[in-house]
PDB file of C-alpha atoms in Angstrom:
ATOM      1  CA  UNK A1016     155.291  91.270 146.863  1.00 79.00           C
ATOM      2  CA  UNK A1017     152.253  93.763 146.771  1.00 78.00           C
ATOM      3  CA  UNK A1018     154.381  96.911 147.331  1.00 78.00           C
ATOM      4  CA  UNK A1019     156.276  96.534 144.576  1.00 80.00           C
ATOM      5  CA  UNK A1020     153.652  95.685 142.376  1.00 84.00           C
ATOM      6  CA  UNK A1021     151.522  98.470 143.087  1.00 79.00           C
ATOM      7  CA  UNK A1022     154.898 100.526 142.403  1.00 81.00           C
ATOM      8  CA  UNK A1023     155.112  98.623 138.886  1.00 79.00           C
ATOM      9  CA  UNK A1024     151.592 100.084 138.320  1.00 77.00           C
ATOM     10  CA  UNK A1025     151.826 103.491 139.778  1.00 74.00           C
ATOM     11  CA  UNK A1026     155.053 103.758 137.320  1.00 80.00           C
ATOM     12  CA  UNK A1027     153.587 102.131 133.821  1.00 81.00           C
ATOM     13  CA  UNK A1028     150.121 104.420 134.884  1.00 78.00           C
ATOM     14  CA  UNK A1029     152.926 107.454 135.266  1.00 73.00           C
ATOM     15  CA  UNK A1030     154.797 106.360 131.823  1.00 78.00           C
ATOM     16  CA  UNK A1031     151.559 106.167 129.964  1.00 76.00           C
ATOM     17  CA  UNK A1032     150.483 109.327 131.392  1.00 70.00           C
ATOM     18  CA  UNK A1033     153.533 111.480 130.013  1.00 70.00           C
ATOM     19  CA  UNK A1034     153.252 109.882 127.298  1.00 73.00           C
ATOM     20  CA  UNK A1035     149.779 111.230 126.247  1.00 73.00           C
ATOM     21  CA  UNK A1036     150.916 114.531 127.184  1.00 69.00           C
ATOM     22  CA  UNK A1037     153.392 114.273 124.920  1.00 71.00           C
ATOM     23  CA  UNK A1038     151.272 113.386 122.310  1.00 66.00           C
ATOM     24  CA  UNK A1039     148.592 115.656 123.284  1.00 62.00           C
ATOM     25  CA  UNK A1040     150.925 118.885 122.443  1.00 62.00           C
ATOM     26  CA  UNK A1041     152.223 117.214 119.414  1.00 66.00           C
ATOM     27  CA  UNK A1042     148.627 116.963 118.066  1.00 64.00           C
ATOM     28  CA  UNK A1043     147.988 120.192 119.533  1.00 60.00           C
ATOM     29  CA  UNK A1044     151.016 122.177 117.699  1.00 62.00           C
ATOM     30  CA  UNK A1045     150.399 120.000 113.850  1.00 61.00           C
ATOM     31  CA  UNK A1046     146.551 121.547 114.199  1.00 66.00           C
ATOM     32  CA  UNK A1047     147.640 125.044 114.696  1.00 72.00           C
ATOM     33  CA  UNK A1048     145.189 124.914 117.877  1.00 89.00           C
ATOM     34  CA  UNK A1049     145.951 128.523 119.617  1.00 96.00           C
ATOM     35  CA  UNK A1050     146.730 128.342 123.437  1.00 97.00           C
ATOM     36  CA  UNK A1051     147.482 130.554 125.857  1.00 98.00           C
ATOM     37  CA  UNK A1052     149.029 130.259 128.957  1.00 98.00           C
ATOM     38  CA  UNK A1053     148.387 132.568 131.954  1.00 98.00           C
ATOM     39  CA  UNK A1054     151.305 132.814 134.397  1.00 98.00           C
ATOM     40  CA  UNK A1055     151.693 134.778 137.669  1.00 98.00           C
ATOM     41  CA  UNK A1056     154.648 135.212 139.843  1.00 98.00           C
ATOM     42  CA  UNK A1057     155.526 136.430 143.519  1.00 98.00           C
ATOM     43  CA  UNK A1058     152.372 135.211 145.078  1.00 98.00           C
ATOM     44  CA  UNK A1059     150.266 133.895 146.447  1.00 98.00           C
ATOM     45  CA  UNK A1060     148.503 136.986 148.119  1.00 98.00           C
ATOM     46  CA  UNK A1061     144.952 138.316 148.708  1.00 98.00           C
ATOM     47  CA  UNK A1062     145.575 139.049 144.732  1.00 98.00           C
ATOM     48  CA  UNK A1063     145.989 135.489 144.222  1.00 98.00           C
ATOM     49  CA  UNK A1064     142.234 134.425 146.079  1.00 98.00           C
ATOM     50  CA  UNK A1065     141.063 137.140 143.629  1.00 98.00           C
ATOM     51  CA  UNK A1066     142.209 135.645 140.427  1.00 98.00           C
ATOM     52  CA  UNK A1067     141.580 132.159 141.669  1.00 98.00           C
ATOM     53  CA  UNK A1068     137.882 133.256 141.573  1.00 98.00           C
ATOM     54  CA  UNK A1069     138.160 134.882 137.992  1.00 98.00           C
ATOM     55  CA  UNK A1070     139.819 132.017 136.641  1.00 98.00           C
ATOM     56  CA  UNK A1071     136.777 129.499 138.237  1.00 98.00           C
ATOM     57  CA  UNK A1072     134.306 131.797 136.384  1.00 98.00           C
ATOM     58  CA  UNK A1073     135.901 131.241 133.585  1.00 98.00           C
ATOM     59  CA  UNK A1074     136.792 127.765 133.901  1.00 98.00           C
ATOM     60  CA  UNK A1075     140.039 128.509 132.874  1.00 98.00           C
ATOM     61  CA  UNK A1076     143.416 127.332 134.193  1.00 98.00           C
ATOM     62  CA  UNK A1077     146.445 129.564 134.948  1.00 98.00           C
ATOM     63  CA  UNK A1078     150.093 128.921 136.368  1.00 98.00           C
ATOM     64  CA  UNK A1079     151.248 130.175 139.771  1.00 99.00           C
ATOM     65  CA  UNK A1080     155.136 131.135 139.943  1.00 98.00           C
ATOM     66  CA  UNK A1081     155.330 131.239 143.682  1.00 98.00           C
ATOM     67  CA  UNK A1082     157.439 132.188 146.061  1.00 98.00           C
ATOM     68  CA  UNK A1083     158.214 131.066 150.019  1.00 98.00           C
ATOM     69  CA  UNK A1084     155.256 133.310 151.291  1.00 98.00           C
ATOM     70  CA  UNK A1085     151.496 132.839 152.679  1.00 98.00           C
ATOM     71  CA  UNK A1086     152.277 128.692 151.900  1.00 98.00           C
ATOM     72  CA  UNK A1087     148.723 127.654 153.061  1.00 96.00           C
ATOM     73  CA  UNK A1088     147.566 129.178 149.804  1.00 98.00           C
ATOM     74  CA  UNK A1089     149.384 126.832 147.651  1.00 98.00           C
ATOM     75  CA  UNK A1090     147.010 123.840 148.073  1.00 98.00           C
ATOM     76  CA  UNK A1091     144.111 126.034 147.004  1.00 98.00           C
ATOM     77  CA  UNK A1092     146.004 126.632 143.688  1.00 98.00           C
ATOM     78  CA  UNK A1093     146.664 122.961 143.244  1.00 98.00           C
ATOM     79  CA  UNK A1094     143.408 122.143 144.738  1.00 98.00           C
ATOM     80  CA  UNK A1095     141.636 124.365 142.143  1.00 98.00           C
ATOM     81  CA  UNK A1096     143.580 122.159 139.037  1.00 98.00           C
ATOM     82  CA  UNK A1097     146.130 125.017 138.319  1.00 98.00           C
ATOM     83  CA  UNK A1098     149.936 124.182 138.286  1.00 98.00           C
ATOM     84  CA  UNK A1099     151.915 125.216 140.700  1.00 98.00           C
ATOM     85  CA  UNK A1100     155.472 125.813 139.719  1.00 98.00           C
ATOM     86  CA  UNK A1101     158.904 127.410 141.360  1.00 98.00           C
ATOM     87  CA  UNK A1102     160.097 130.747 141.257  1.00 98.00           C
ATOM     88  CA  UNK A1103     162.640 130.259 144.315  1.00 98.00           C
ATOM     89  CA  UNK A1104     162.005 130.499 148.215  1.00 98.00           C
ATOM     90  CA  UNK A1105     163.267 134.492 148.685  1.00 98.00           C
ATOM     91  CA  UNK A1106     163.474 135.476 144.924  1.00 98.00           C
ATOM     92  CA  UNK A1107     166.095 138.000 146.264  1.00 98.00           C
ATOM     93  CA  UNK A1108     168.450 138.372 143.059  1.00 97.00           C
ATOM     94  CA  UNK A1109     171.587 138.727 146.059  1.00 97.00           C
ATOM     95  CA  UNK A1110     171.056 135.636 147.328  1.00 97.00           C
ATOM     96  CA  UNK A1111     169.591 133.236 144.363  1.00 98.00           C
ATOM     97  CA  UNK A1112     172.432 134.306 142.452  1.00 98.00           C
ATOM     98  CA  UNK A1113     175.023 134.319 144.999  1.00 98.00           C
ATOM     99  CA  UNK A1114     176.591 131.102 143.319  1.00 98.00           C
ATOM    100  CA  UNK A1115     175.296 127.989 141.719  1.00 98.00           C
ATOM    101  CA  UNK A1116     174.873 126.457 145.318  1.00 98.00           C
ATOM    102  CA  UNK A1117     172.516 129.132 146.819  1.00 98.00           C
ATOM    103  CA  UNK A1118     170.121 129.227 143.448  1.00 98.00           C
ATOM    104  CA  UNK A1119     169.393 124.985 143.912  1.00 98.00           C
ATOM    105  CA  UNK A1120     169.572 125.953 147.745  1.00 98.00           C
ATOM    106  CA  UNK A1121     166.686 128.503 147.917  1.00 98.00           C
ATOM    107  CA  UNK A1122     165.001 126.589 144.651  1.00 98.00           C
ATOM    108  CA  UNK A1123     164.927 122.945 146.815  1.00 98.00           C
ATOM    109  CA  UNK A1124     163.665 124.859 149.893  1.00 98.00           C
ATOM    110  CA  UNK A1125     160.230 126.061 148.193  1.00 98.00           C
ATOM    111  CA  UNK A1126     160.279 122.619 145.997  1.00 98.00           C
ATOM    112  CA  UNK A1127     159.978 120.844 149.384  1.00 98.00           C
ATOM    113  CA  UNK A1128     157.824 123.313 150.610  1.00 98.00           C
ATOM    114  CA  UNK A1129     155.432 122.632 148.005  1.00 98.00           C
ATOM    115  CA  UNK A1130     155.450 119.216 148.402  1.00 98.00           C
ATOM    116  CA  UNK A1131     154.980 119.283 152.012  1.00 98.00           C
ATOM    117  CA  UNK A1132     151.944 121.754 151.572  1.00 98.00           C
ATOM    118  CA  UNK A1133     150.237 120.071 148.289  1.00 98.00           C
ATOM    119  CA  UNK A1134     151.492 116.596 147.620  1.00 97.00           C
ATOM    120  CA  UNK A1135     153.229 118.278 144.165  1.00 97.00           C
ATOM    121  CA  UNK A1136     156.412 117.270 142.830  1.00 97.00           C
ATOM    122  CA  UNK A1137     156.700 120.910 141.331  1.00 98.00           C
ATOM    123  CA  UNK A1138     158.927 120.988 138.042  1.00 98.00           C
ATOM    124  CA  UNK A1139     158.394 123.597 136.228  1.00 98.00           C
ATOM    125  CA  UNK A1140     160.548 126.848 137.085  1.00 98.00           C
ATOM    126  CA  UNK A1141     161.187 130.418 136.556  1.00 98.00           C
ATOM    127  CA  UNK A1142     164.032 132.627 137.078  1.00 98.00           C
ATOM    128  CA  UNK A1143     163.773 135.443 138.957  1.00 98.00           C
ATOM    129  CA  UNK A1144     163.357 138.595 136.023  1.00 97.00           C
ATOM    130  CA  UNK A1145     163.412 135.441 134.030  1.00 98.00           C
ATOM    131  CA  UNK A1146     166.521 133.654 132.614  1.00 98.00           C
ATOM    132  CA  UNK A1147     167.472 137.306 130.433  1.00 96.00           C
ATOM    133  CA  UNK A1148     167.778 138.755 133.007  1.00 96.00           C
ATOM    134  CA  UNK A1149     170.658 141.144 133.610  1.00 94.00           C
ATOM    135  CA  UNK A1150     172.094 140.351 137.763  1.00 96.00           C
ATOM    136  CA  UNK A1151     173.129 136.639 136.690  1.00 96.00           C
ATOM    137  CA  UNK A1152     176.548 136.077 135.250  1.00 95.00           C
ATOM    138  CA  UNK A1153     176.296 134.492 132.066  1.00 95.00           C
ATOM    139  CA  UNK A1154     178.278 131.721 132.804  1.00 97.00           C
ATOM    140  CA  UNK A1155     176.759 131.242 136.279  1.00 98.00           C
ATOM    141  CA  UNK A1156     173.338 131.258 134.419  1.00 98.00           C
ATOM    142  CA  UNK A1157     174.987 128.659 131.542  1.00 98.00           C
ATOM    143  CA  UNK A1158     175.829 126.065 135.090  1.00 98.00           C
ATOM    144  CA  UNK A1159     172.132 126.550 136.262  1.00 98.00           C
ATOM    145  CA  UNK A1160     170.510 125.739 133.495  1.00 98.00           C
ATOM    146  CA  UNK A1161     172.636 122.831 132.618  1.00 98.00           C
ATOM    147  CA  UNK A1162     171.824 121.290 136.402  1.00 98.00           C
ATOM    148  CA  UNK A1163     168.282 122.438 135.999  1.00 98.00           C
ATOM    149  CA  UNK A1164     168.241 120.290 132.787  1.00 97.00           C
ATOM    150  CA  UNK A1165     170.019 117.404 134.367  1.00 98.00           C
ATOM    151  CA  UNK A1166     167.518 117.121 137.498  1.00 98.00           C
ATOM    152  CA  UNK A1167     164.605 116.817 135.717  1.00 97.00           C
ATOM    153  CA  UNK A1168     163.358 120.685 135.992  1.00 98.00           C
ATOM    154  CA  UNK A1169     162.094 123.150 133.053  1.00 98.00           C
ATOM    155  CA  UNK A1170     162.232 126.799 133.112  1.00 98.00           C
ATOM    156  CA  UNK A1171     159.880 129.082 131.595  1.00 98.00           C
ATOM    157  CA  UNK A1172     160.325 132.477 130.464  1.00 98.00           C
ATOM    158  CA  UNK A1173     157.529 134.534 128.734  1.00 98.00           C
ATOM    159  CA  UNK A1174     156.420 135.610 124.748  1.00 98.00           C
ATOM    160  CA  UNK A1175     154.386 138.256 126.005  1.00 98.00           C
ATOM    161  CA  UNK A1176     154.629 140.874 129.248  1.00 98.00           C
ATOM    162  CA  UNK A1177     151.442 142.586 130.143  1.00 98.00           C
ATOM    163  CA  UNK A1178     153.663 145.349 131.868  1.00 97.00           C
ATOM    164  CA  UNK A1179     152.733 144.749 135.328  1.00 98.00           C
ATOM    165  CA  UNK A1180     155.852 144.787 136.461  1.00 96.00           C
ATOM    166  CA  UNK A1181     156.949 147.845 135.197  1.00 95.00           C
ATOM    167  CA  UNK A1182     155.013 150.135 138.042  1.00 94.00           C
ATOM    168  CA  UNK A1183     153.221 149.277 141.029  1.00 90.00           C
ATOM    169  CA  UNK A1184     149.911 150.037 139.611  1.00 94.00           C
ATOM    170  CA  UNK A1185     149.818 149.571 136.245  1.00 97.00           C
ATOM    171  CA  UNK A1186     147.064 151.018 134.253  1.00 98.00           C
ATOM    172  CA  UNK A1187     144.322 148.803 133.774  1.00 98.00           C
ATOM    173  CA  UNK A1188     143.755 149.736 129.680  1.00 98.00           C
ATOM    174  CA  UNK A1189     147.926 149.490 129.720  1.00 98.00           C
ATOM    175  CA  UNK A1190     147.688 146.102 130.958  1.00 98.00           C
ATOM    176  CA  UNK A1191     144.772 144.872 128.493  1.00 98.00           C
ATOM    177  CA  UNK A1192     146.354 146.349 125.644  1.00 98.00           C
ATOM    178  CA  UNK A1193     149.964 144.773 126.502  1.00 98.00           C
ATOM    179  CA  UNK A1194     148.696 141.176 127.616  1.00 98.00           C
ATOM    180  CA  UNK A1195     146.149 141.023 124.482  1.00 96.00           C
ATOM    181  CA  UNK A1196     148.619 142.331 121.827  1.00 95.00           C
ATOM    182  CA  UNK A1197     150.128 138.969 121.551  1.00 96.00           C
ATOM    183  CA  UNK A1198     149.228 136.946 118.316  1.00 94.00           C
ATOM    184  CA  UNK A1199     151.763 133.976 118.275  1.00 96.00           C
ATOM    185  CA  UNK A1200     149.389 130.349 118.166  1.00 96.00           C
ATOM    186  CA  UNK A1201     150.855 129.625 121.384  1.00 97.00           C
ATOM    187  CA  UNK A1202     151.554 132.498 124.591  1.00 98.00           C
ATOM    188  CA  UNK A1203     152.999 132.762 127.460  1.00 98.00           C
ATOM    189  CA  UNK A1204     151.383 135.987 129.605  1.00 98.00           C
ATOM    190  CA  UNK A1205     153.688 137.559 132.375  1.00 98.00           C
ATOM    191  CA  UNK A1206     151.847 138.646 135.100  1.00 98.00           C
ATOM    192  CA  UNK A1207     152.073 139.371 138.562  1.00 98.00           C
ATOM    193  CA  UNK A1208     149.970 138.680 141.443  1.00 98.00           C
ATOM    194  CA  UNK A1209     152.413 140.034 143.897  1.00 97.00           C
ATOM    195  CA  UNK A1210     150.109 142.068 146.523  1.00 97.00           C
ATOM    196  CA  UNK A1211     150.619 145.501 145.121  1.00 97.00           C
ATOM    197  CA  UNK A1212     149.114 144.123 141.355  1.00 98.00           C
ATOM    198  CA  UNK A1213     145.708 144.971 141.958  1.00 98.00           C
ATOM    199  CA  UNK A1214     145.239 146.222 138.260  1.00 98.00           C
ATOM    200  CA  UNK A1215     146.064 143.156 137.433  1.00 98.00           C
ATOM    201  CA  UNK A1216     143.123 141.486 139.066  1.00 98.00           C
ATOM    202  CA  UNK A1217     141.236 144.263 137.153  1.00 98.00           C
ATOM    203  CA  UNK A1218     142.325 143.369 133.731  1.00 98.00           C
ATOM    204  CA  UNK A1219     141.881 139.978 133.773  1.00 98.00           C
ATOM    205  CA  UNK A1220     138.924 139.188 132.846  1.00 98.00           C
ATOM    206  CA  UNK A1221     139.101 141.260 129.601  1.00 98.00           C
ATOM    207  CA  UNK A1222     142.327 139.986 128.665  1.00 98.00           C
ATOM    208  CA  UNK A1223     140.256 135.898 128.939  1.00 98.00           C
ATOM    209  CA  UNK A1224     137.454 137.035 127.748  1.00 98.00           C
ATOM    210  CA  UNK A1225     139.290 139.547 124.049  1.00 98.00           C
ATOM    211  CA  UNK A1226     141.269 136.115 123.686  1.00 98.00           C
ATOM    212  CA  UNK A1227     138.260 133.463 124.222  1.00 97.00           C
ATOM    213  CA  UNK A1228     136.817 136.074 121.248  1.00 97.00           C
ATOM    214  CA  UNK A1229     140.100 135.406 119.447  1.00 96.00           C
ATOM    215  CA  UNK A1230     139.735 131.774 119.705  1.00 95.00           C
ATOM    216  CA  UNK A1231     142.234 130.474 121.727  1.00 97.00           C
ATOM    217  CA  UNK A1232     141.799 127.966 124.461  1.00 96.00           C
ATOM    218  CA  UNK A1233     143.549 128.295 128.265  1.00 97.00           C
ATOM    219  CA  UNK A1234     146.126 125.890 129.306  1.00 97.00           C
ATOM    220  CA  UNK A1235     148.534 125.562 132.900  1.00 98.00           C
ATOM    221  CA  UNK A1236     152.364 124.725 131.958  1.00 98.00           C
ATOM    222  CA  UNK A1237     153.608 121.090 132.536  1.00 97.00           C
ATOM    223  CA  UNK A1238     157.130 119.970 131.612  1.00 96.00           C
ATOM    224  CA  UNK A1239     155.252 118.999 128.741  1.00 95.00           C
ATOM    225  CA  UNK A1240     154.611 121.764 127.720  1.00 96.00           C
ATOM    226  CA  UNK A1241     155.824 124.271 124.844  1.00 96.00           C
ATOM    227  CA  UNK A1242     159.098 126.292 125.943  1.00 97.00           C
ATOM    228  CA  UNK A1243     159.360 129.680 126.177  1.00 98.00           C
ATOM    229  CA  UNK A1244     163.044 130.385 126.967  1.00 98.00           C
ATOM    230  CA  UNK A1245     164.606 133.507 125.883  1.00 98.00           C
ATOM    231  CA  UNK A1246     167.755 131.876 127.000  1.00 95.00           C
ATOM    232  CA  UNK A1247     168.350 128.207 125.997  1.00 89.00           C
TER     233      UNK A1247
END
């Protein structure tokens, strides 16, 4: 019947579409191309409608970690052509990493959050302090991954910290010099647009425009994208 062969399409137009992603990094990583990819967790905030405008004058598109907070704001992201990805509901380390159940719990809560808000089947995660970080057990952390890997998700860590996190108002120069030290051909920028990172908002456009100068191009993560896991 018509229903399920408009489902037959949607699926072979889906197939075909990873598929040149695929392909599309491949390409990418065999021509040495150098990318960068500009992430930001714990928003979105006013920080976040601030960026969002930096990033438009730059035509340039970013990742937004977010959280279970001010969830009217995600559509703009999405809406804008940035990816919107998971950093759990709370991000409180207490909870998330109470047990294997409560991480998926809190994760599935701002996955279908997401969805409700923008339409996005959001894939693409990050741990709270990232998956080095020192709260999870190791072998809690070795059963998340595994079940992250099994339903389809992929986590992202970072190859380069602007510092941002490391005080509640970084220095602006701190944060340029940090985020643009970075010469790997492809990089992963932790950042923050949490509502107290208003150096942040500051240093971005220096940080685009010292690595447009360097030559590399702006990208938003996919689950096709490059990995940057400090813990596999």
């Amino acid at each position: 019947d018509e229903k399920k062969t408009k489902e037959a399409a949607l699926r072979e137009i889906t197939e075909k579409d990873s598929q040149l992603k695929k392909d599309f990094n491949r390409l990418r990583a065999e021509k040495g191309i150098k990318v960068v990819y500009l992430t930001f967790d714990d928003g979105p905030t006013h920080n976040t409608t601030e960026i969002l405008k930096i990033l438009r004058n730059n035509n340039v598109k970013a990742t937004f970690f977010v959280i279970g907070q001010n969830t009217d704001m995600y559509k703009q992201i999405v809406d804008e052509g940035h990816a919107i990805a998971l950093h759990t509901y709370s991000h409180v380390y207490g909870k998330v990493y109470a047990s294997e159940n409560a991480f998926f719990d809190d994760l599935y809560k701002l996955k279908d959050l997401v969805y409700e808000k923008t339409g996005v089947e959001a894939k693409v995660t990050r741990f709270p302090g990232g998956s080095s970080n020192a709260v999870v057990k190791k072998e809690l952390l070795r059963t998340i991954i595994d079940r992250l890997n099994a339903e389809g998700f992929v986590y992202q860590d970072w190859n380069c910290d602007s510092s941002d996190a490391a005080a509640s108002k970084q220095k602006v120069e701190l944060l340029v010099k940090n985020a643009g030290m970075c010469k790997m051909k492809k990089i992963n920028i932790l950042m923050h647009d949490s509502k107290t990172k208003t150096t942040t908002v500051e240093a971005l456009q220096t940080i685009i425009t010292n690595y447009k100068k360097e030559g590399y191009s702006f990208d938003k993560l996919t689950v096709y994208s490059p990995k940057f896991q400090h813990i596999k």
